């Protein structure tokens, strides 16, 4: 039982390049989330998926797109990376609705030059 | 926007001492959760307290919730070096199921 896995662990991009961050969970959770974490700040929600087939914007969605490929997988795409997107990205999934305890992946460190 | 704010931002204690950190929030909540993040790792859920609960214990952790003051505290008793981490509170509002995280308290436990 791997929990939440993310790939890659670390990535360096040049401004304007694109990339997709992958996330998968094996806990049969309905809801999945993408956050970014910047120094001195908590986690900010980028996008979330309440259930398979649905996605919604969070607090900071600009510059990102997501795909809920199936119940297990939720990917985050940067179409044209900018230095402001340098951050650590975390994927999470959650238990049934009434608790919303979230389980996090190990994170992807992204550096945009 | 961030709903919860932790205080202090950083805390340094001696091994064996207790560590207390606080979280304040703005809107009514369904529950409040505390998470730990070790350096370079993802967040790990520690404890959840519902809005109708006042205190909860889990091992060396004690969480209190005062909904009238919109605040919570996390107490770690008899701290160990392994408790060195950042601690985040997260609130689930009444009218939403998404969590809102604070900026965290960084705790350093000195040997």
PDB file of C-alpha atoms in Angstrom:
ATOM      1  CA  UNK A   1       0.000   0.000   0.000  1.00  0.00           C
ATOM      2  CA  UNK A   2       2.004   2.972  -1.298  1.00  0.00           C
ATOM      3  CA  UNK A   3      -0.496   5.697  -0.319  1.00  0.00           C
ATOM      4  CA  UNK A   4      -0.032   8.790  -2.479  1.00  0.00           C
ATOM      5  CA  UNK A   5       2.829   8.790  -4.959  1.00  0.00           C
ATOM      6  CA  UNK A   6       4.130  11.702  -7.021  1.00  0.00           C
ATOM      7  CA  UNK A   7       6.494  11.930  -9.957  1.00  0.00           C
ATOM      8  CA  UNK A   8       8.928  13.442 -10.567  1.00  0.00           C
ATOM      9  CA  UNK A   9      10.572  14.253  -7.236  1.00  0.00           C
ATOM     10  CA  UNK A  10      12.511  17.168  -8.641  1.00  0.00           C
ATOM     11  CA  UNK A  11      12.401  19.098 -11.917  1.00  0.00           C
ATOM     12  CA  UNK A  12      14.167  22.083 -13.419  1.00  0.00           C
ATOM     13  CA  UNK A  13      12.404  23.934 -16.234  1.00  0.00           C
ATOM     14  CA  UNK A  14      13.194  26.947 -18.341  1.00  0.00           C
ATOM     15  CA  UNK A  15      10.651  29.733 -18.597  1.00  0.00           C
ATOM     16  CA  UNK A  16       8.039  28.834 -21.179  1.00  0.00           C
ATOM     17  CA  UNK A  17       8.542  25.077 -21.022  1.00  0.00           C
ATOM     18  CA  UNK A  18       5.662  22.791 -20.155  1.00  0.00           C
ATOM     19  CA  UNK A  19       5.442  19.774 -17.913  1.00  0.00           C
ATOM     20  CA  UNK A  20       2.983  17.484 -16.184  1.00  0.00           C
ATOM     21  CA  UNK A  21       3.192  16.442 -12.564  1.00  0.00           C
ATOM     22  CA  UNK A  22       1.753  13.020 -11.907  1.00  0.00           C
ATOM     23  CA  UNK A  23      -0.080  11.840  -8.808  1.00  0.00           C
ATOM     24  CA  UNK A  24      -1.633   8.497  -7.959  1.00  0.00           C
ATOM     25  CA  UNK A  25      -3.306   7.084  -4.856  1.00  0.00           C
ATOM     26  CA  UNK A  26      -4.163   3.508  -3.981  1.00  0.00           C
ATOM     27  CA  UNK A  27      -6.531   4.185  -1.065  1.00  0.00           C
ATOM     28  CA  UNK A  28      -9.708   4.304  -3.193  1.00  0.00           C
ATOM     29  CA  UNK A  29     -10.314   7.909  -2.168  1.00  0.00           C
ATOM     30  CA  UNK A  30     -12.833   9.941  -4.105  1.00  0.00           C
ATOM     31  CA  UNK A  31     -11.271  13.370  -3.605  1.00  0.00           C
ATOM     32  CA  UNK A  32      -7.840  14.530  -4.739  1.00  0.00           C
ATOM     33  CA  UNK A  33      -6.023  17.852  -4.463  1.00  0.00           C
ATOM     34  CA  UNK A  34      -3.044  19.787  -5.754  1.00  0.00           C
ATOM     35  CA  UNK A  35      -1.319  22.300  -3.469  1.00  0.00           C
ATOM     36  CA  UNK A  36       1.728  24.475  -3.720  1.00  0.00           C
ATOM     37  CA  UNK A  37       3.924  25.369  -0.769  1.00  0.00           C
ATOM     38  CA  UNK A  38       6.161  28.407  -0.766  1.00  0.00           C
ATOM     39  CA  UNK A  39       8.648  29.418   1.948  1.00  0.00           C
ATOM     40  CA  UNK A  40       6.976  30.823   5.039  1.00  0.00           C
ATOM     41  CA  UNK A  41       3.526  30.027   3.761  1.00  0.00           C
ATOM     42  CA  UNK A  42       1.118  27.244   4.290  1.00  0.00           C
ATOM     43  CA  UNK A  43      -0.324  25.170   1.535  1.00  0.00           C
ATOM     44  CA  UNK A  44      -2.393  26.907  -1.093  1.00  0.00           C
ATOM     45  CA  UNK A  45      -4.914  24.922  -3.064  1.00  0.00           C
ATOM     46  CA  UNK A  46      -4.425  25.014  -6.823  1.00  0.00           C
ATOM     47  CA  UNK A  47      -7.103  22.614  -8.067  1.00  0.00           C
ATOM     48  CA  UNK A  48      -9.127  19.825  -6.610  1.00  0.00           C
ATOM     49  CA  UNK A  49     -11.292  16.956  -7.782  1.00  0.00           C
ATOM     50  CA  UNK A  50     -14.194  16.026  -5.555  1.00  0.00           C
ATOM     51  CA  UNK A  51     -14.774  12.805  -7.444  1.00  0.00           C
ATOM     52  CA  UNK A  52     -13.794  11.079 -10.655  1.00  0.00           C
ATOM     53  CA  UNK A  53     -14.881  13.167 -13.603  1.00  0.00           C
ATOM     54  CA  UNK A  54     -15.000  16.517 -11.788  1.00  0.00           C
ATOM     55  CA  UNK A  55     -12.381  19.216 -11.263  1.00  0.00           C
ATOM     56  CA  UNK A  56     -12.621  22.676  -9.736  1.00  0.00           C
ATOM     57  CA  UNK A  57     -10.379  25.665  -9.213  1.00  0.00           C
ATOM     58  CA  UNK A  58      -8.865  26.356  -5.842  1.00  0.00           C
ATOM     59  CA  UNK A  59      -7.231  29.486  -4.491  1.00  0.00           C
ATOM     60  CA  UNK A  60      -4.388  29.851  -7.024  1.00  0.00           C
ATOM     61  CA  UNK A  61      -5.366  28.129 -10.330  1.00  0.00           C
ATOM     62  CA  UNK A  62      -3.846  30.587 -12.832  1.00  0.00           C
ATOM     63  CA  UNK A  63      -1.181  29.013 -15.016  1.00  0.00           C
ATOM     64  CA  UNK A  64      -2.231  25.447 -14.248  1.00  0.00           C
ATOM     65  CA  UNK A  65      -4.539  22.797 -15.644  1.00  0.00           C
ATOM     66  CA  UNK A  66      -5.539  19.441 -14.219  1.00  0.00           C
ATOM     67  CA  UNK A  67      -6.860  16.098 -15.403  1.00  0.00           C
ATOM     68  CA  UNK A  68      -8.592  13.493 -13.278  1.00  0.00           C
ATOM     69  CA  UNK A  69      -7.624  10.560 -15.432  1.00  0.00           C
ATOM     70  CA  UNK A  70      -9.468   7.983 -13.327  1.00  0.00           C
ATOM     71  CA  UNK A  71     -10.208   7.449  -9.648  1.00  0.00           C
ATOM     72  CA  UNK A  72      -6.531   6.805  -8.876  1.00  0.00           C
ATOM     73  CA  UNK A  73      -4.766   9.485 -10.880  1.00  0.00           C
ATOM     74  CA  UNK A  74      -4.814  13.274 -10.852  1.00  0.00           C
ATOM     75  CA  UNK A  75      -2.273  15.197 -12.916  1.00  0.00           C
ATOM     76  CA  UNK A  76      -1.245  18.857 -12.845  1.00  0.00           C
ATOM     77  CA  UNK A  77       0.004  20.552 -15.985  1.00  0.00           C
ATOM     78  CA  UNK A  78       2.015  23.730 -16.384  1.00  0.00           C
ATOM     79  CA  UNK A  79       1.528  24.836 -19.984  1.00  0.00           C
ATOM     80  CA  UNK A  80       4.099  27.633 -19.999  1.00  0.00           C
ATOM     81  CA  UNK A  81       6.181  27.672 -16.838  1.00  0.00           C
ATOM     82  CA  UNK A  82       7.073  30.957 -15.151  1.00  0.00           C
ATOM     83  CA  UNK A  83       9.619  31.676 -12.384  1.00  0.00           C
ATOM     84  CA  UNK A  84       6.690  32.460 -10.071  1.00  0.00           C
ATOM     85  CA  UNK A  85       5.727  28.803 -10.297  1.00  0.00           C
ATOM     86  CA  UNK A  86       8.937  27.747  -8.573  1.00  0.00           C
ATOM     87  CA  UNK A  87       7.573  25.905  -5.577  1.00  0.00           C
ATOM     88  CA  UNK A  88       7.045  22.556  -3.935  1.00  0.00           C
ATOM     89  CA  UNK A  89       3.907  20.841  -5.185  1.00  0.00           C
ATOM     90  CA  UNK A  90       1.945  18.376  -3.106  1.00  0.00           C
ATOM     91  CA  UNK A  91      -0.808  16.047  -4.152  1.00  0.00           C
ATOM     92  CA  UNK A  92      -3.264  14.783  -1.557  1.00  0.00           C
ATOM     93  CA  UNK A  93      -6.302  12.555  -1.375  1.00  0.00           C
ATOM     94  CA  UNK A  94      -9.001  12.399   1.228  1.00  0.00           C
ATOM     95  CA  UNK A  95     -11.269  10.103   3.136  1.00  0.00           C
ATOM     96  CA  UNK A  96     -15.050  10.249   3.001  1.00  0.00           C
ATOM     97  CA  UNK A  97     -16.632  13.632   2.958  1.00  0.00           C
ATOM     98  CA  UNK A  98     -17.496  14.066   6.597  1.00  0.00           C
ATOM     99  CA  UNK A  99     -13.920  13.866   7.828  1.00  0.00           C
ATOM    100  CA  UNK A 100     -11.739  15.229   5.067  1.00  0.00           C
ATOM    101  CA  UNK A 101      -8.514  13.968   6.624  1.00  0.00           C
ATOM    102  CA  UNK A 102      -6.016  14.319   3.821  1.00  0.00           C
ATOM    103  CA  UNK A 103      -3.146  12.033   2.883  1.00  0.00           C
ATOM    104  CA  UNK A 104      -0.198  13.670   1.186  1.00  0.00           C
ATOM    105  CA  UNK A 105       2.385  12.595  -1.316  1.00  0.00           C
ATOM    106  CA  UNK A 106       6.101  13.328  -0.833  1.00  0.00           C
ATOM    107  CA  UNK A 107       6.051  16.400  -3.059  1.00  0.00           C
ATOM    108  CA  UNK A 108       7.662  17.585  -6.284  1.00  0.00           C
ATOM    109  CA  UNK A 109      10.249  20.351  -6.085  1.00  0.00           C
ATOM    110  CA  UNK A 110      10.022  22.519  -9.185  1.00  0.00           C
ATOM    111  CA  UNK A 111      12.546  25.165 -10.146  1.00  0.00           C
ATOM    112  CA  UNK A 112      11.724  27.441 -13.072  1.00  0.00           C
ATOM    113  CA  UNK A 113      14.665  29.414 -14.411  1.00  0.00           C
TER     114      UNK A 113
ATOM    115  CA  UNK B   1      -7.011  32.818   1.478  1.00  0.00           C
ATOM    116  CA  UNK B   2      -5.561  31.187   4.556  1.00  0.00           C
ATOM    117  CA  UNK B   3      -8.098  30.654   7.259  1.00  0.00           C
ATOM    118  CA  UNK B   4      -5.798  29.553  10.059  1.00  0.00           C
ATOM    119  CA  UNK B   5      -2.836  31.362  11.539  1.00  0.00           C
ATOM    120  CA  UNK B   6      -0.372  29.608  13.800  1.00  0.00           C
ATOM    121  CA  UNK B   7       1.509  31.214  16.637  1.00  0.00           C
ATOM    122  CA  UNK B   8       4.420  31.266  17.236  1.00  0.00           C
ATOM    123  CA  UNK B   9       6.055  31.005  13.825  1.00  0.00           C
ATOM    124  CA  UNK B  10       9.004  29.183  15.394  1.00  0.00           C
ATOM    125  CA  UNK B  11       9.702  27.452  18.669  1.00  0.00           C
ATOM    126  CA  UNK B  12      12.914  25.999  20.078  1.00  0.00           C
ATOM    127  CA  UNK B  13      12.793  23.748  23.134  1.00  0.00           C
ATOM    128  CA  UNK B  14      14.935  21.288  25.035  1.00  0.00           C
ATOM    129  CA  UNK B  15      14.257  17.578  24.746  1.00  0.00           C
ATOM    130  CA  UNK B  16      11.799  16.537  27.425  1.00  0.00           C
ATOM    131  CA  UNK B  17      10.059  19.918  27.565  1.00  0.00           C
ATOM    132  CA  UNK B  18       6.526  20.539  26.374  1.00  0.00           C
ATOM    133  CA  UNK B  19       5.765  22.452  23.184  1.00  0.00           C
ATOM    134  CA  UNK B  20       2.603  24.483  22.749  1.00  0.00           C
ATOM    135  CA  UNK B  21       1.437  26.141  19.563  1.00  0.00           C
ATOM    136  CA  UNK B  22      -1.773  27.948  18.773  1.00  0.00           C
ATOM    137  CA  UNK B  23      -4.021  28.348  15.782  1.00  0.00           C
ATOM    138  CA  UNK B  24      -6.601  31.051  15.219  1.00  0.00           C
ATOM    139  CA  UNK B  25      -9.189  31.018  12.462  1.00  0.00           C
ATOM    140  CA  UNK B  26     -11.854  33.324  11.121  1.00  0.00           C
ATOM    141  CA  UNK B  27     -15.039  31.526  10.125  1.00  0.00           C
ATOM    142  CA  UNK B  28     -17.131  28.806  11.736  1.00  0.00           C
ATOM    143  CA  UNK B  29     -15.777  25.330  11.208  1.00  0.00           C
ATOM    144  CA  UNK B  30     -16.888  21.740  10.947  1.00  0.00           C
ATOM    145  CA  UNK B  31     -13.551  20.445  12.220  1.00  0.00           C
ATOM    146  CA  UNK B  32      -9.949  21.463  12.775  1.00  0.00           C
ATOM    147  CA  UNK B  33      -6.989  19.235  12.027  1.00  0.00           C
ATOM    148  CA  UNK B  34      -3.295  19.314  12.865  1.00  0.00           C
ATOM    149  CA  UNK B  35      -0.618  18.039  10.499  1.00  0.00           C
ATOM    150  CA  UNK B  36       3.130  17.554  10.853  1.00  0.00           C
ATOM    151  CA  UNK B  37       5.701  18.055   8.105  1.00  0.00           C
ATOM    152  CA  UNK B  38       9.232  16.801   8.482  1.00  0.00           C
ATOM    153  CA  UNK B  39      11.852  18.585   6.438  1.00  0.00           C
ATOM    154  CA  UNK B  40      11.544  17.757   2.756  1.00  0.00           C
ATOM    155  CA  UNK B  41       8.515  15.506   3.226  1.00  0.00           C
ATOM    156  CA  UNK B  42       4.776  15.625   2.770  1.00  0.00           C
ATOM    157  CA  UNK B  43       2.306  16.468   5.510  1.00  0.00           C
ATOM    158  CA  UNK B  44       1.121  13.775   7.877  1.00  0.00           C
ATOM    159  CA  UNK B  45      -2.212  13.963   9.686  1.00  0.00           C
ATOM    160  CA  UNK B  46      -1.902  14.007  13.476  1.00  0.00           C
ATOM    161  CA  UNK B  47      -5.300  14.629  14.982  1.00  0.00           C
ATOM    162  CA  UNK B  48      -8.780  15.924  14.147  1.00  0.00           C
ATOM    163  CA  UNK B  49     -11.119  17.708  16.536  1.00  0.00           C
ATOM    164  CA  UNK B  50     -14.732  18.386  15.661  1.00  0.00           C
ATOM    165  CA  UNK B  51     -16.473  21.661  16.379  1.00  0.00           C
ATOM    166  CA  UNK B  52     -18.542  20.100  19.174  1.00  0.00           C
ATOM    167  CA  UNK B  53     -15.443  18.758  20.956  1.00  0.00           C
ATOM    168  CA  UNK B  54     -13.293  20.741  23.387  1.00  0.00           C
ATOM    169  CA  UNK B  55     -10.299  18.519  23.919  1.00  0.00           C
ATOM    170  CA  UNK B  56      -8.757  15.484  22.327  1.00  0.00           C
ATOM    171  CA  UNK B  57      -5.718  13.341  23.111  1.00  0.00           C
ATOM    172  CA  UNK B  58      -3.543  11.098  21.001  1.00  0.00           C
ATOM    173  CA  UNK B  59      -0.431   9.697  22.643  1.00  0.00           C
ATOM    174  CA  UNK B  60       1.729  12.690  23.630  1.00  0.00           C
ATOM    175  CA  UNK B  61      -0.506  15.101  21.738  1.00  0.00           C
ATOM    176  CA  UNK B  62      -3.281  17.145  23.287  1.00  0.00           C
ATOM    177  CA  UNK B  63      -5.494  19.409  21.221  1.00  0.00           C
ATOM    178  CA  UNK B  64      -7.993  21.904  22.546  1.00  0.00           C
ATOM    179  CA  UNK B  65     -10.615  23.833  20.636  1.00  0.00           C
ATOM    180  CA  UNK B  66     -12.407  26.988  21.732  1.00  0.00           C
ATOM    181  CA  UNK B  67     -15.013  27.818  19.111  1.00  0.00           C
ATOM    182  CA  UNK B  68     -16.084  30.991  20.948  1.00  0.00           C
ATOM    183  CA  UNK B  69     -12.557  32.377  20.516  1.00  0.00           C
ATOM    184  CA  UNK B  70     -12.033  30.639  17.179  1.00  0.00           C
ATOM    185  CA  UNK B  71      -8.781  29.153  18.380  1.00  0.00           C
ATOM    186  CA  UNK B  72      -7.075  25.833  18.953  1.00  0.00           C
ATOM    187  CA  UNK B  73      -3.882  24.732  20.630  1.00  0.00           C
ATOM    188  CA  UNK B  74      -1.620  21.751  20.112  1.00  0.00           C
ATOM    189  CA  UNK B  75       0.472  20.552  23.037  1.00  0.00           C
ATOM    190  CA  UNK B  76       3.276  18.052  22.569  1.00  0.00           C
ATOM    191  CA  UNK B  77       4.393  16.661  25.913  1.00  0.00           C
ATOM    192  CA  UNK B  78       7.853  15.301  26.742  1.00  0.00           C
ATOM    193  CA  UNK B  79       9.256  16.336  23.378  1.00  0.00           C
ATOM    194  CA  UNK B  80      11.821  14.257  21.523  1.00  0.00           C
ATOM    195  CA  UNK B  81      14.301  15.082  18.788  1.00  0.00           C
ATOM    196  CA  UNK B  82      12.004  13.279  16.355  1.00  0.00           C
ATOM    197  CA  UNK B  83       9.313  15.893  17.046  1.00  0.00           C
ATOM    198  CA  UNK B  84      11.431  18.464  15.186  1.00  0.00           C
ATOM    199  CA  UNK B  85       9.137  19.456  12.314  1.00  0.00           C
ATOM    200  CA  UNK B  86       6.685  22.060  11.111  1.00  0.00           C
ATOM    201  CA  UNK B  87       3.145  21.823  12.430  1.00  0.00           C
ATOM    202  CA  UNK B  88       0.130  23.097  10.528  1.00  0.00           C
ATOM    203  CA  UNK B  89      -3.443  23.589  11.517  1.00  0.00           C
ATOM    204  CA  UNK B  90      -6.097  23.103   8.878  1.00  0.00           C
ATOM    205  CA  UNK B  91      -9.724  24.077   9.151  1.00  0.00           C
ATOM    206  CA  UNK B  92     -12.712  22.668   7.359  1.00  0.00           C
ATOM    207  CA  UNK B  93     -15.405  25.349   7.167  1.00  0.00           C
ATOM    208  CA  UNK B  94     -19.040  24.611   7.838  1.00  0.00           C
ATOM    209  CA  UNK B  95     -20.083  25.404   4.286  1.00  0.00           C
ATOM    210  CA  UNK B  96     -17.272  23.675   2.418  1.00  0.00           C
ATOM    211  CA  UNK B  97     -15.337  20.431   2.510  1.00  0.00           C
ATOM    212  CA  UNK B  98     -11.970  21.760   1.411  1.00  0.00           C
ATOM    213  CA  UNK B  99      -9.302  22.375   4.030  1.00  0.00           C
ATOM    214  CA  UNK B 100      -7.580  25.699   4.565  1.00  0.00           C
ATOM    215  CA  UNK B 101      -4.037  25.516   5.971  1.00  0.00           C
ATOM    216  CA  UNK B 102      -2.151  27.991   8.101  1.00  0.00           C
ATOM    217  CA  UNK B 103       1.485  28.979   7.563  1.00  0.00           C
ATOM    218  CA  UNK B 104       2.741  26.627  10.268  1.00  0.00           C
ATOM    219  CA  UNK B 105       4.883  26.603  13.398  1.00  0.00           C
ATOM    220  CA  UNK B 106       8.435  25.303  13.073  1.00  0.00           C
ATOM    221  CA  UNK B 107       9.465  23.368  16.158  1.00  0.00           C
ATOM    222  CA  UNK B 108      13.076  22.522  16.909  1.00  0.00           C
ATOM    223  CA  UNK B 109      13.796  20.111  19.748  1.00  0.00           C
ATOM    224  CA  UNK B 110      17.371  20.399  21.029  1.00  0.00           C
ATOM    225  CA  UNK B 111      19.106  17.362  22.466  1.00  0.00           C
TER     226      UNK B 111
END
